[in-house]
Tab-separated table of C-alpha atoms in Angstrom:
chain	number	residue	atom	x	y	z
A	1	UNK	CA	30.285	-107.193	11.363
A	2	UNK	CA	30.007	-103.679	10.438
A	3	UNK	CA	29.783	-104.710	6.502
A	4	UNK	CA	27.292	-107.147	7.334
A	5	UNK	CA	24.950	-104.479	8.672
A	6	UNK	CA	25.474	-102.610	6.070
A	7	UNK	CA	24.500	-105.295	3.259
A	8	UNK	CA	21.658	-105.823	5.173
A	9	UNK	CA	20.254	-102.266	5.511
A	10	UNK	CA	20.936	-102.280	2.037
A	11	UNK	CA	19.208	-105.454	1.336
A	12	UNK	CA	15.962	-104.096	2.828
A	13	UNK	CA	16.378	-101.065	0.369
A	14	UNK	CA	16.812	-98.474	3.541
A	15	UNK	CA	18.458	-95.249	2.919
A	16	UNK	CA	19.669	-93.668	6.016
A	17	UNK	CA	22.746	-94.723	9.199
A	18	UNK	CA	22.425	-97.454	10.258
A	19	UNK	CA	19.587	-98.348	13.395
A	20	UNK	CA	18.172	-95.309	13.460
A	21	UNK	CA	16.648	-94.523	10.122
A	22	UNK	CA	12.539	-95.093	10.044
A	23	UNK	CA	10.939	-93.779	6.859
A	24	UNK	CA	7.938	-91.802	7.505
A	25	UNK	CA	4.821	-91.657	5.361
A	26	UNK	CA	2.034	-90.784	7.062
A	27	UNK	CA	2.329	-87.440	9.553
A	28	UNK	CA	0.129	-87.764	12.757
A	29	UNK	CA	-1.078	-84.809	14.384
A	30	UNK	CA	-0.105	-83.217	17.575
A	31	UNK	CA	-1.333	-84.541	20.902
A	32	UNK	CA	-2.528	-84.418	24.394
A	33	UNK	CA	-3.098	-79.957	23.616
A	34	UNK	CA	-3.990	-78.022	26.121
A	35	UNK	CA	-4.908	-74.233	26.686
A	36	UNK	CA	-3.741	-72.880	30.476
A	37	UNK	CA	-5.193	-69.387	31.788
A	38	UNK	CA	-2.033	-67.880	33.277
A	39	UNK	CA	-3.732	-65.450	34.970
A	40	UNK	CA	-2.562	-62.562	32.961
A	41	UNK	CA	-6.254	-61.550	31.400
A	42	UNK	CA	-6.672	-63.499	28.389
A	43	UNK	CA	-2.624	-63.962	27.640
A	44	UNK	CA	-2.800	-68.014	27.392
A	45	UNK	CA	-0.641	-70.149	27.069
A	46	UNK	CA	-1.139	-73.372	24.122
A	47	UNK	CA	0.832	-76.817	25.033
A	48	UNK	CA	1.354	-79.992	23.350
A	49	UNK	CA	2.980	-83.467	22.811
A	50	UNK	CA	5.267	-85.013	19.353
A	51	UNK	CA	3.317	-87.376	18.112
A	52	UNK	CA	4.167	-90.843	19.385
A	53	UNK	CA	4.979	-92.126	16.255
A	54	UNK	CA	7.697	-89.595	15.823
A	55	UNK	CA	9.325	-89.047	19.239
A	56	UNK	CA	12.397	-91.594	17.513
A	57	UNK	CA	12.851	-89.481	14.889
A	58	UNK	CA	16.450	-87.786	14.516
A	59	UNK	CA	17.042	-87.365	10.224
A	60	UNK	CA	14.217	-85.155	9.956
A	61	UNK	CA	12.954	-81.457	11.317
A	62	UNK	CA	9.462	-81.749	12.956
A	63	UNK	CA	7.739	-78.199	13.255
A	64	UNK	CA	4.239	-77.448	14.139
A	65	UNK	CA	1.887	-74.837	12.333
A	66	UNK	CA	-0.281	-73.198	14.720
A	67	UNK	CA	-2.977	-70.891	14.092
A	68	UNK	CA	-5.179	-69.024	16.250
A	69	UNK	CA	-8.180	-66.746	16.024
A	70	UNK	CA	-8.317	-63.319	17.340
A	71	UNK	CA	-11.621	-62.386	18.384
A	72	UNK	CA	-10.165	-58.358	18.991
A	73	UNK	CA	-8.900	-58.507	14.854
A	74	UNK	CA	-11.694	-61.046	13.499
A	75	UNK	CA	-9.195	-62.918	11.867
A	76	UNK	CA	-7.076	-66.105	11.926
A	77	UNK	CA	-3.199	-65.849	13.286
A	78	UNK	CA	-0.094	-68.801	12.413
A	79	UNK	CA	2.943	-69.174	13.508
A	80	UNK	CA	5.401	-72.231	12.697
A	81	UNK	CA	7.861	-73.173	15.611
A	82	UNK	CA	9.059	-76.434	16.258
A	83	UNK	CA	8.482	-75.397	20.268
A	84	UNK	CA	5.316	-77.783	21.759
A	85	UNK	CA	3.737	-74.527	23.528
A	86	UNK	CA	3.136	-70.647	22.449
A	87	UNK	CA	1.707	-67.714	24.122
A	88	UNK	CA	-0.816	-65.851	22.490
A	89	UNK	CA	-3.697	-63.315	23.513
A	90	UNK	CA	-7.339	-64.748	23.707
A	91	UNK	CA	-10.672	-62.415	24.482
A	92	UNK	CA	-11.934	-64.243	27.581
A	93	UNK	CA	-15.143	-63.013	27.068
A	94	UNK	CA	-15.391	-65.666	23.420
A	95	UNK	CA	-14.315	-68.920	22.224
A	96	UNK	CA	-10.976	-70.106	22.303
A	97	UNK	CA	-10.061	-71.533	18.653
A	98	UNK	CA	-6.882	-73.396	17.454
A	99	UNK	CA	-5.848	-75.470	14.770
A	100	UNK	CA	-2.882	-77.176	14.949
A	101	UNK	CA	-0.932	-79.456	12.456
A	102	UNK	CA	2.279	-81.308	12.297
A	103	UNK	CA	5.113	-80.462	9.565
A	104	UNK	CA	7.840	-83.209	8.645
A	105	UNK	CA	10.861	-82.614	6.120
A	106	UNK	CA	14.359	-84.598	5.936
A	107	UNK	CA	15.614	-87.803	5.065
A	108	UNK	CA	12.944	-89.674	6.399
A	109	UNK	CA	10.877	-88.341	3.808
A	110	UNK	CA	13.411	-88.607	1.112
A	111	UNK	CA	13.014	-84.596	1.085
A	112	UNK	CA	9.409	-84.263	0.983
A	113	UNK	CA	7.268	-82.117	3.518
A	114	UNK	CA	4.856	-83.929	4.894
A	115	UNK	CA	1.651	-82.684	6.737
A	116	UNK	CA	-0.737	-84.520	9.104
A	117	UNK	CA	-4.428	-84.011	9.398
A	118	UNK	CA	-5.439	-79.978	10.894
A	119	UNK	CA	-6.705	-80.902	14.345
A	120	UNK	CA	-9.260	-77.975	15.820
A	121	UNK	CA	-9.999	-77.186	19.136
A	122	UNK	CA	-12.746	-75.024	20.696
A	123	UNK	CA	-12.912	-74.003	24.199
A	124	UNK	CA	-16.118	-71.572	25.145
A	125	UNK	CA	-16.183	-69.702	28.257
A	126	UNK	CA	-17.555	-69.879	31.877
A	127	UNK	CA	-19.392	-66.631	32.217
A	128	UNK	CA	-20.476	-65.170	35.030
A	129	UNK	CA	-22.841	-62.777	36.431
A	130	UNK	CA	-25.555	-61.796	34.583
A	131	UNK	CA	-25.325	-59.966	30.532
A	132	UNK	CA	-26.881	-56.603	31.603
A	133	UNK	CA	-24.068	-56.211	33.840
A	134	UNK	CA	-21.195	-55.856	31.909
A	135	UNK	CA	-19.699	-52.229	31.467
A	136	UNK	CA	-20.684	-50.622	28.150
A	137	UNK	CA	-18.925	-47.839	25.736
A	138	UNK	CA	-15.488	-48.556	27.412
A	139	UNK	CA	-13.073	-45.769	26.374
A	140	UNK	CA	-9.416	-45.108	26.847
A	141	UNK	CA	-7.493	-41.927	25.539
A	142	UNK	CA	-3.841	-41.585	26.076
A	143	UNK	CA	-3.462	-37.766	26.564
A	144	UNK	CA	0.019	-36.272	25.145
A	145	UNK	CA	1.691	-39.554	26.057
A	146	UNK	CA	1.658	-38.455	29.619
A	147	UNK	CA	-1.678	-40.242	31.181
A	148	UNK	CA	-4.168	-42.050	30.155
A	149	UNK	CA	-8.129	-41.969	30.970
A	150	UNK	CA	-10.359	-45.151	30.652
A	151	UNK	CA	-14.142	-44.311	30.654
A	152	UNK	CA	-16.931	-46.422	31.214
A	153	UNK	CA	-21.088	-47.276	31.488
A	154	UNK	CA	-23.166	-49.373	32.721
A	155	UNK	CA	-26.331	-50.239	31.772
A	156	UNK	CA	-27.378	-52.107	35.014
A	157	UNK	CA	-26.051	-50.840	37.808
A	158	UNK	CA	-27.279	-52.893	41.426
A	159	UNK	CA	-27.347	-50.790	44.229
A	160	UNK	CA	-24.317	-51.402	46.444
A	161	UNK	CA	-22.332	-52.647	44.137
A	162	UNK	CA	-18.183	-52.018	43.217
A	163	UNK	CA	-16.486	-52.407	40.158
A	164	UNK	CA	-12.533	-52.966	40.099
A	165	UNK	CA	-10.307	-52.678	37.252
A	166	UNK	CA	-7.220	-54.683	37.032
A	167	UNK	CA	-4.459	-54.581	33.934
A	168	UNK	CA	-1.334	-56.106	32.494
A	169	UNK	CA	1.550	-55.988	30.063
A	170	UNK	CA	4.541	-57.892	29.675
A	171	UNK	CA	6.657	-56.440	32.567
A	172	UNK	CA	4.625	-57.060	34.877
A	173	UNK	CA	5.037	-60.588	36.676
A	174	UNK	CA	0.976	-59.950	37.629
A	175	UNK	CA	-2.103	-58.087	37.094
A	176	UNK	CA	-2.127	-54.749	38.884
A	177	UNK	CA	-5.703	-52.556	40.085
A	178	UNK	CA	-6.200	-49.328	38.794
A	179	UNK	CA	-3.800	-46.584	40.300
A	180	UNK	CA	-6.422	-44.134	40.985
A	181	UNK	CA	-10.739	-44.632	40.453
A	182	UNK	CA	-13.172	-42.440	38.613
A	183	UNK	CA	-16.160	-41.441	40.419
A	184	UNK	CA	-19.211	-40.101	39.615
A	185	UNK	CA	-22.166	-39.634	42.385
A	186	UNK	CA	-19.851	-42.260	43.987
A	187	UNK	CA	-19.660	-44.926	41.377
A	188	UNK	CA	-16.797	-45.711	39.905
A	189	UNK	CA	-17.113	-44.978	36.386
A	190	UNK	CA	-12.932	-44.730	35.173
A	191	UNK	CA	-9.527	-44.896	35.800
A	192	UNK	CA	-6.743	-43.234	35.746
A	193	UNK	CA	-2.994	-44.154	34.918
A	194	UNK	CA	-0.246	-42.484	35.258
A	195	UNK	CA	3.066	-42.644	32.355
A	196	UNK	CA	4.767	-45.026	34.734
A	197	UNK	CA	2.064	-47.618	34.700
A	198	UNK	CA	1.844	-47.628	30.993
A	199	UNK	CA	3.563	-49.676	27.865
A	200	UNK	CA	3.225	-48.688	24.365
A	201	UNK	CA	3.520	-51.766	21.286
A	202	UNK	CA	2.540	-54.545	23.407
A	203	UNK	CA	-0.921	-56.091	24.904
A	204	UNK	CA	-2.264	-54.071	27.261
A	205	UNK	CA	-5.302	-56.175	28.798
A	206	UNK	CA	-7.509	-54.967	30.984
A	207	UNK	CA	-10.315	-56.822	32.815
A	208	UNK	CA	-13.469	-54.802	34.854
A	209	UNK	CA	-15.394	-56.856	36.998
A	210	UNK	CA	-17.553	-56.228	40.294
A	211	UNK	CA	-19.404	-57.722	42.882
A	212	UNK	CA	-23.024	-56.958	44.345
A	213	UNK	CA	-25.188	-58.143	47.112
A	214	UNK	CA	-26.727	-60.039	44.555
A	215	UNK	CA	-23.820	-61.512	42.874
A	216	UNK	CA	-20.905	-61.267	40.612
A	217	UNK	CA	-21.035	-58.922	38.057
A	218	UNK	CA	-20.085	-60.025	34.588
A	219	UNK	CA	-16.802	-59.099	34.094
A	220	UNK	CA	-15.779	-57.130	30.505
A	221	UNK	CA	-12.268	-57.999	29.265
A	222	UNK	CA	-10.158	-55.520	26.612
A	223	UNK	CA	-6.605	-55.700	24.817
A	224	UNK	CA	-5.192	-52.323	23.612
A	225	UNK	CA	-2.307	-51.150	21.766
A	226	UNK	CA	-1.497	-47.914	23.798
A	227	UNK	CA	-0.045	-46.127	20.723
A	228	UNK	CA	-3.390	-46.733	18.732
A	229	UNK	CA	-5.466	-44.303	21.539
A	230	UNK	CA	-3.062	-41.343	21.567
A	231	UNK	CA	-4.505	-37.863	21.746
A	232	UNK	CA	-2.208	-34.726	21.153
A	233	UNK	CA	-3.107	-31.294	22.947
A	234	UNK	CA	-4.208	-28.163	20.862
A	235	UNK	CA	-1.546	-26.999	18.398
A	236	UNK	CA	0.280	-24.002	19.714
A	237	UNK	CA	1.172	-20.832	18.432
A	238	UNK	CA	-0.725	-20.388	14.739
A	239	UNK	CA	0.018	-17.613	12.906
A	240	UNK	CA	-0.995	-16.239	9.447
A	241	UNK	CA	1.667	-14.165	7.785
A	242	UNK	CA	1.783	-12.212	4.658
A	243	UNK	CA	4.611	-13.068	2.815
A	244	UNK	CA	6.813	-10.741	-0.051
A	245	UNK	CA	4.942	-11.925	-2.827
A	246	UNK	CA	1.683	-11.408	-1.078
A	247	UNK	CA	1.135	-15.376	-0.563
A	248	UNK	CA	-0.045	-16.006	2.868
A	249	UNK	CA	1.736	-18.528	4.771
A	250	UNK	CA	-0.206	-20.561	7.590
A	251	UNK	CA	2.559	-21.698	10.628
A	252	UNK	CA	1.970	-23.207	13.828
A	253	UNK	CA	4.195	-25.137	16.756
A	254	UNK	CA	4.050	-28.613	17.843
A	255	UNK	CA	1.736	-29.743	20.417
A	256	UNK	CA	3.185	-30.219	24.240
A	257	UNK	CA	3.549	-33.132	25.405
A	258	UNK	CA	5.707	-36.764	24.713
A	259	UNK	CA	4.651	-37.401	21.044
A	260	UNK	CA	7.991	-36.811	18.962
A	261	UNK	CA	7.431	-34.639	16.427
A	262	UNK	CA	7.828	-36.913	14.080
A	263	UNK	CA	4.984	-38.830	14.902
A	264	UNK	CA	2.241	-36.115	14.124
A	265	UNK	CA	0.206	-35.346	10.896
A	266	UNK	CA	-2.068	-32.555	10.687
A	267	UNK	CA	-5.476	-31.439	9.180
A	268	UNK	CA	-5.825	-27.627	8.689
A	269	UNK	CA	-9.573	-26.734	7.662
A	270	UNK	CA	-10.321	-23.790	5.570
A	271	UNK	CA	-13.551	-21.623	6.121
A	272	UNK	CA	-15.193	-19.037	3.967
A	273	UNK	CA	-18.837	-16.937	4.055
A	274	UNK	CA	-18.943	-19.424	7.551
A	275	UNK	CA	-18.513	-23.068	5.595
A	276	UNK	CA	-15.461	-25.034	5.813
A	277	UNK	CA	-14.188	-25.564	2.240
A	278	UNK	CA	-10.865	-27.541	2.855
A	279	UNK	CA	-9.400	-30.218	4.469
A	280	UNK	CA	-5.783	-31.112	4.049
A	281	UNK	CA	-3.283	-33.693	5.699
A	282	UNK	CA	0.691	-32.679	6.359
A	283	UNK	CA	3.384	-33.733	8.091
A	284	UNK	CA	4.634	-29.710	7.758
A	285	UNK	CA	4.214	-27.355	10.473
A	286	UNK	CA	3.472	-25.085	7.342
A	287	UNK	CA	0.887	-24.462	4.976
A	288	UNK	CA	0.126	-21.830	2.321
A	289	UNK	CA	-3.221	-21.717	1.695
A	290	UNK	CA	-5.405	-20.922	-1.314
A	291	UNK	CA	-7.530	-17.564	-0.913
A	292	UNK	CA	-10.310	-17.566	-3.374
A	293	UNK	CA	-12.506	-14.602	-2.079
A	294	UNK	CA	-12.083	-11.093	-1.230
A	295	UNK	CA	-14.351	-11.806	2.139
A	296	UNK	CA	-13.035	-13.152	5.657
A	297	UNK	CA	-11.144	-16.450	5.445
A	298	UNK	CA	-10.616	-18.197	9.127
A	299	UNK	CA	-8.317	-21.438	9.304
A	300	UNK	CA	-8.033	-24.009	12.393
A	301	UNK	CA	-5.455	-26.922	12.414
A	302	UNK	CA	-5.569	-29.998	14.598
A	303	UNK	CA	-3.501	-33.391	15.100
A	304	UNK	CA	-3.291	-36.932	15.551
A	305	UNK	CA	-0.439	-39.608	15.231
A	306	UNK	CA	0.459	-41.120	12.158
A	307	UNK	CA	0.548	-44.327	10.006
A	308	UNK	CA	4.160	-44.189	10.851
A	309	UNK	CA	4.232	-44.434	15.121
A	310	UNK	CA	0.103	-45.970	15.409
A	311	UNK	CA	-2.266	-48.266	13.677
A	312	UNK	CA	-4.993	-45.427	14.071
A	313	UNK	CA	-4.468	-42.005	15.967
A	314	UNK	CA	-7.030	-39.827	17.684
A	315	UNK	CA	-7.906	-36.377	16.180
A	316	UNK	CA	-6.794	-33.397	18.667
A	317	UNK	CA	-8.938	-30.486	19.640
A	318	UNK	CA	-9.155	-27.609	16.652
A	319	UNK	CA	-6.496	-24.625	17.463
A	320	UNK	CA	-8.632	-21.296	18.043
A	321	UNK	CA	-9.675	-20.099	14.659
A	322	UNK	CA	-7.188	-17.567	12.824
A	323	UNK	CA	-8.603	-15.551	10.807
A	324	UNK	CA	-7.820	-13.246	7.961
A	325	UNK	CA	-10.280	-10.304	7.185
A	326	UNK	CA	-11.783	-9.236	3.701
A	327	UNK	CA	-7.823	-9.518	2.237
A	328	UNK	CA	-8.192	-6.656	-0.535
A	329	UNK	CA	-6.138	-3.818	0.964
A	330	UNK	CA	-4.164	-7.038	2.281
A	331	UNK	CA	-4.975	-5.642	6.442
A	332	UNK	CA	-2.612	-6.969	9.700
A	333	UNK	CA	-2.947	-10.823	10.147
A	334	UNK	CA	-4.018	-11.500	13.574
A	335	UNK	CA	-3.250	-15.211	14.918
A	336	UNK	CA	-5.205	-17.269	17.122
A	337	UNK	CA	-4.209	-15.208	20.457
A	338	UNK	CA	-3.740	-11.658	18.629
A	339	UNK	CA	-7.257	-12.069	17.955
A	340	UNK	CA	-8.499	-12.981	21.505
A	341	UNK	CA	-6.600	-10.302	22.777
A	342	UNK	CA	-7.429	-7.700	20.237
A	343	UNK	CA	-11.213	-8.360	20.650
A	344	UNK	CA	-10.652	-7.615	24.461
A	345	UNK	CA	-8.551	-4.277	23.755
A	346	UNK	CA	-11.285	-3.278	21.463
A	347	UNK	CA	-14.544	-4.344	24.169
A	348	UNK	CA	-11.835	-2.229	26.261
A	349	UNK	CA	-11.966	1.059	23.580
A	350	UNK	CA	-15.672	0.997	23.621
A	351	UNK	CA	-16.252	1.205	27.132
A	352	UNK	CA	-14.186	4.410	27.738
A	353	UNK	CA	-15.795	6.012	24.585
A	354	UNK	CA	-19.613	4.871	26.020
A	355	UNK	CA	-18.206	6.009	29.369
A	356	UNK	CA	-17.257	9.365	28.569
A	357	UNK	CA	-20.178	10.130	26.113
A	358	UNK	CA	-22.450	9.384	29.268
A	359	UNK	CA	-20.641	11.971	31.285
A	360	UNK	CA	-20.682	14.264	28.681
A	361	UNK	CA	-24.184	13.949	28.290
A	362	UNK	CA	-24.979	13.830	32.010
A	363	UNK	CA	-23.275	17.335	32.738
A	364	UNK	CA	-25.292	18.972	29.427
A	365	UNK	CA	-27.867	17.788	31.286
A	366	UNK	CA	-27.285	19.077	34.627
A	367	UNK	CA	-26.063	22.444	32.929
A	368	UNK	CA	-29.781	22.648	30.979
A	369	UNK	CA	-31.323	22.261	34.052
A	370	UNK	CA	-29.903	24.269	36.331
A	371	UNK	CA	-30.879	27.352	33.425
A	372	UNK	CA	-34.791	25.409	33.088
A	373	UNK	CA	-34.619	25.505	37.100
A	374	UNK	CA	-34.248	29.355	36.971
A	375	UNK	CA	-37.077	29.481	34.185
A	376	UNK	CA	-39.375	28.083	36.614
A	377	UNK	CA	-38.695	29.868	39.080
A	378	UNK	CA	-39.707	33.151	37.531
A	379	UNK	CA	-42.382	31.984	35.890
A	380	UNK	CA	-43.842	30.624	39.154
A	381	UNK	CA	-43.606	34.395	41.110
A	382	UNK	CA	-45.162	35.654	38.016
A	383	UNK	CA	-47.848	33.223	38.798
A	384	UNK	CA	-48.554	34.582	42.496
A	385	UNK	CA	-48.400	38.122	41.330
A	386	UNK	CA	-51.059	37.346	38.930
A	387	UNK	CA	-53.342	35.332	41.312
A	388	UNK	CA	-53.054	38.291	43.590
């Protein structure tokens, strides 16, 4: 019986076990897709059926090529999985787009990959509320790793009206409001969040919305990368030293804060006859700079995160200025703090000096007076005898 089969699979020129081989030529598309809102501000999640005409196959790998496009990069995504759903994120606030595609390689194609047709889907959204609504110039900065600041505007804002801000990331089994509210003239204009509520390298979405007497307020939704809005503090301790060869070297500390050290580049800006002539980027707490003129040189330094730990890093505040005065005679280096406090002892210097030349003066005065008094007082009897 079993040889019979055989002779007769092989009479009909079929090429695989017996009963279960179907040779596949043409790929269909995916089917029955559909996009779910989980609920999670814009993380969706994509679902869809095998083909019908391929749900018998078993000699051959079926795989799906799924691309989507991110509205926050401007660009299309793929993936290839031969799963029948992904998660990906989605701005709520455009157009969903997906194209999909089915992949088939094995022995039902004699070894050849097979595509089927690209199927596209488009799914606009239901806004709500009306455009001149929405928050405006939405800002977050992650200060030292240790708590972050989102900032907002409005450009319409009805009277009696409350905004809420609610966020997510991938530990968290739902969306969460804001720990603690920015106000200003009692309207809530920012939040704040504390290290705990934060996660760095992964979606962070966030979602602002409102309501009004007159309505919903359209609601304004945002993914950030944490790492990407980083701001270091001021560097710390710069000093400019004069070295044994009489080559000035530029130092300075770290930063406070959570950003390893590792993480931080920094720009230190040169300024002579009150321009700033140089910019350079390290990764040194160092620098030796070049002196071209005999007249005051002043130096600042400031940092950000690097290419290495973010996409993009914020610039810190500029370090006081350290300056360096006309450097002929090669005089003391003063850092950033010497020179606060050694403008203060000098204010002090003055004082007592203008203080005691005002005393000085004040008892020559007294002194010539007291002999002008006596003058006077002569002159004035000399007077009366005279008029008598």
């Amino acid at each position: 019986m079993l040889a019979f089969i055989f002779i007769l699979a092989t009479s009909h020129n079929m090429k695989t076990t017996i009963g279960t081989f179907v040779p596949v030529e043409e790929v269909n598309p995916p089917e029955n897709i559909t996009v779910s809102d989980l609920g999670l501000l814009g993380h969706l999640e994509i679902h869809w059926n095998r083909p019908a005409s391929l749900r018998n196959i078993t000699d051959c790998t079926v795989r799906y090529q799924v691309e989507v496009f991110s509205a926050y990069e401007n660009r299309w995504k793929g993936i290839r999985t031969s799963q029948t759903s992904v998660r990906d994120q989605f701005d709520l606030e455009q157009a969903v787009q997906l194209k999909l595609k089915t992949i088939v390689k094995g022995k039902c194609t004699n070894g050849t990959e097979l595509h089927s047709s690209t199927v596209h889907l488009e799914q606009s959204p239901q806004h709500t509320g009306h455009a001149s609504t929405r928050v405006r110039d939405f800002d977050c900065v992650f200060h030292q790793k240790e708590y972050m600041e989102c900032t907002w505007r409005a450009k319409e804002e009805p009277q009696h009206s409350q905004r809420n801000l609610f966020y997510w990331h991938r530990d968290l089994e739902k969306p969460m409001e804001c720990p603690k509210y920015l106000e200003s003239h009692g309207v809530r204009d920012g939040c704040w969040f504390p290290k705990e509520a934060l996660l760095e390298y992964t979606e962070f979405n966030i979602c602002i919305n409102g309501t009004s007497p007159m309505g919903p307020l359209r609601p304004a939704f945002y993914s950030l990368q944490l790492q990407n809005h980083v701001k270091p503090g001021v560097v710390e301790n710069v000093s400019l030293e004069l070295g044994p060869e009489k080559v000035f070297r530029l130092e300075w500390s770290p930063p406070t804060g959570q950003i390893p050290c590792h993480c931080l580049e920094y720009q230190v800006e040169a300024q002579e006859s009150n321009v700033w002539l140089v910019s350079n980027i390290t990764e040194e707490t160092t620098f030796t700079p070049q002196i071209t003129s005999n007249g005051r040189s002043c130096f600042r330094i400031r940092s950000r995160m690097h290419k290495y730990c973010a996409d993009r890093g914020v610039w810190s505040e500029w370090s006081p200025q350290t300056c360096l005065p006309g450097h002929g005679a090669f005089p003391p280096v003063l850092s950033g703090t010497e020179t606060g406090a050694s403008f203060w002892n000098i204010i002090l210097i003055c004082t007592i000096v203008a203080s005691t030349v005002t005393i000085f003066s004040l008892l020559v005065y007294l002194c010539m007076s007291k002999q002008i008094l006596k003058g006077n007082n002569k002159n004035s009897s000399r007077c009366s005898l005279l008029a008598e």
